[in-house]
Amino acid sequence: MRAKFIKVHSWMQLMKIPVLSVLFVLSSLALPAGAGDSHDAKSTDGQKKHKQNEQQRVQQNKAQSIKRGKQLYYANNCQSCHTIGNRGAKFGPALDKLGKHASALEMSEEIHGGADEPEMDFKTRHLTKDEQRSIIDFLLSVQDKATKQAGSH
C-alpha cells in the first residue's frame, strides 16, 4: 500500500512543477533557432531551381517543335498554296495571321481534314497529332515575329 502512495505522491509532485519550466525544457529540446529557416530556404531555392529548369525544358521543347514544324511545313509543300509573309502561293489563306482568327484546335482540324472552301486537294491526314502541333507552333511563332516587328515600327 505504501508503494502505491509513493507513486501517487511522485505524480502529485510533478503536477506542482510550474508550466513555464516544462515549456523551457521542451523548447530546449527543439531545433536550434534558425535551423528550420535554413531548411525552408534550401527548400525554396530547390523549388525555384526546379521551376527554372522546367521553364528551360519547356522553352527548348517549344523551340524544337517550331523547328520541326518549319521542316514539316516545307516538306509537305504547304507553301504551294499558302503564304507566310510574302513567300508562297496565294491560292489558300495566308498562314502568318491564322492564329488571330483560329484556335490551335481549329488549326489542327484544318490541317488534318483540309479546308472545304476552297477545296483542299492535298490532304494532310497522314500527319500525326505531334506533327500537326509542330506545324501549328511554327505558324504561331511566325505570327508572333510578325506582330513584334509590326509593333517595333
Short mmCIF file of C-alpha atoms in Angstrom, two decimals, residues 16-29:
data_model
loop_
_atom_site.label_atom_id
_atom_site.label_comp_id
_atom_site.label_asym_id
_atom_site.label_seq_id
_atom_site.Cartn_x
_atom_site.Cartn_y
_atom_site.Cartn_z
CA LYS A 16 3.41 21.12 -8.94
CA ILE A 17 6.19 21.87 -11.45
CA PRO A 18 5.43 25.24 -13.00
CA VAL A 19 4.20 25.20 -16.55
CA LEU A 20 6.94 27.57 -17.67
CA SER A 21 9.61 25.14 -16.53
CA VAL A 22 8.06 22.41 -18.65
CA LEU A 23 7.90 24.73 -21.64
CA PHE A 24 11.53 25.69 -21.12
CA VAL A 25 12.63 22.07 -21.11
CA LEU A 26 10.56 21.29 -24.17
CA SER A 27 11.85 24.32 -26.05
CA SER A 28 15.45 23.36 -25.33
CA LEU A 29 14.78 20.03 -27.00
#
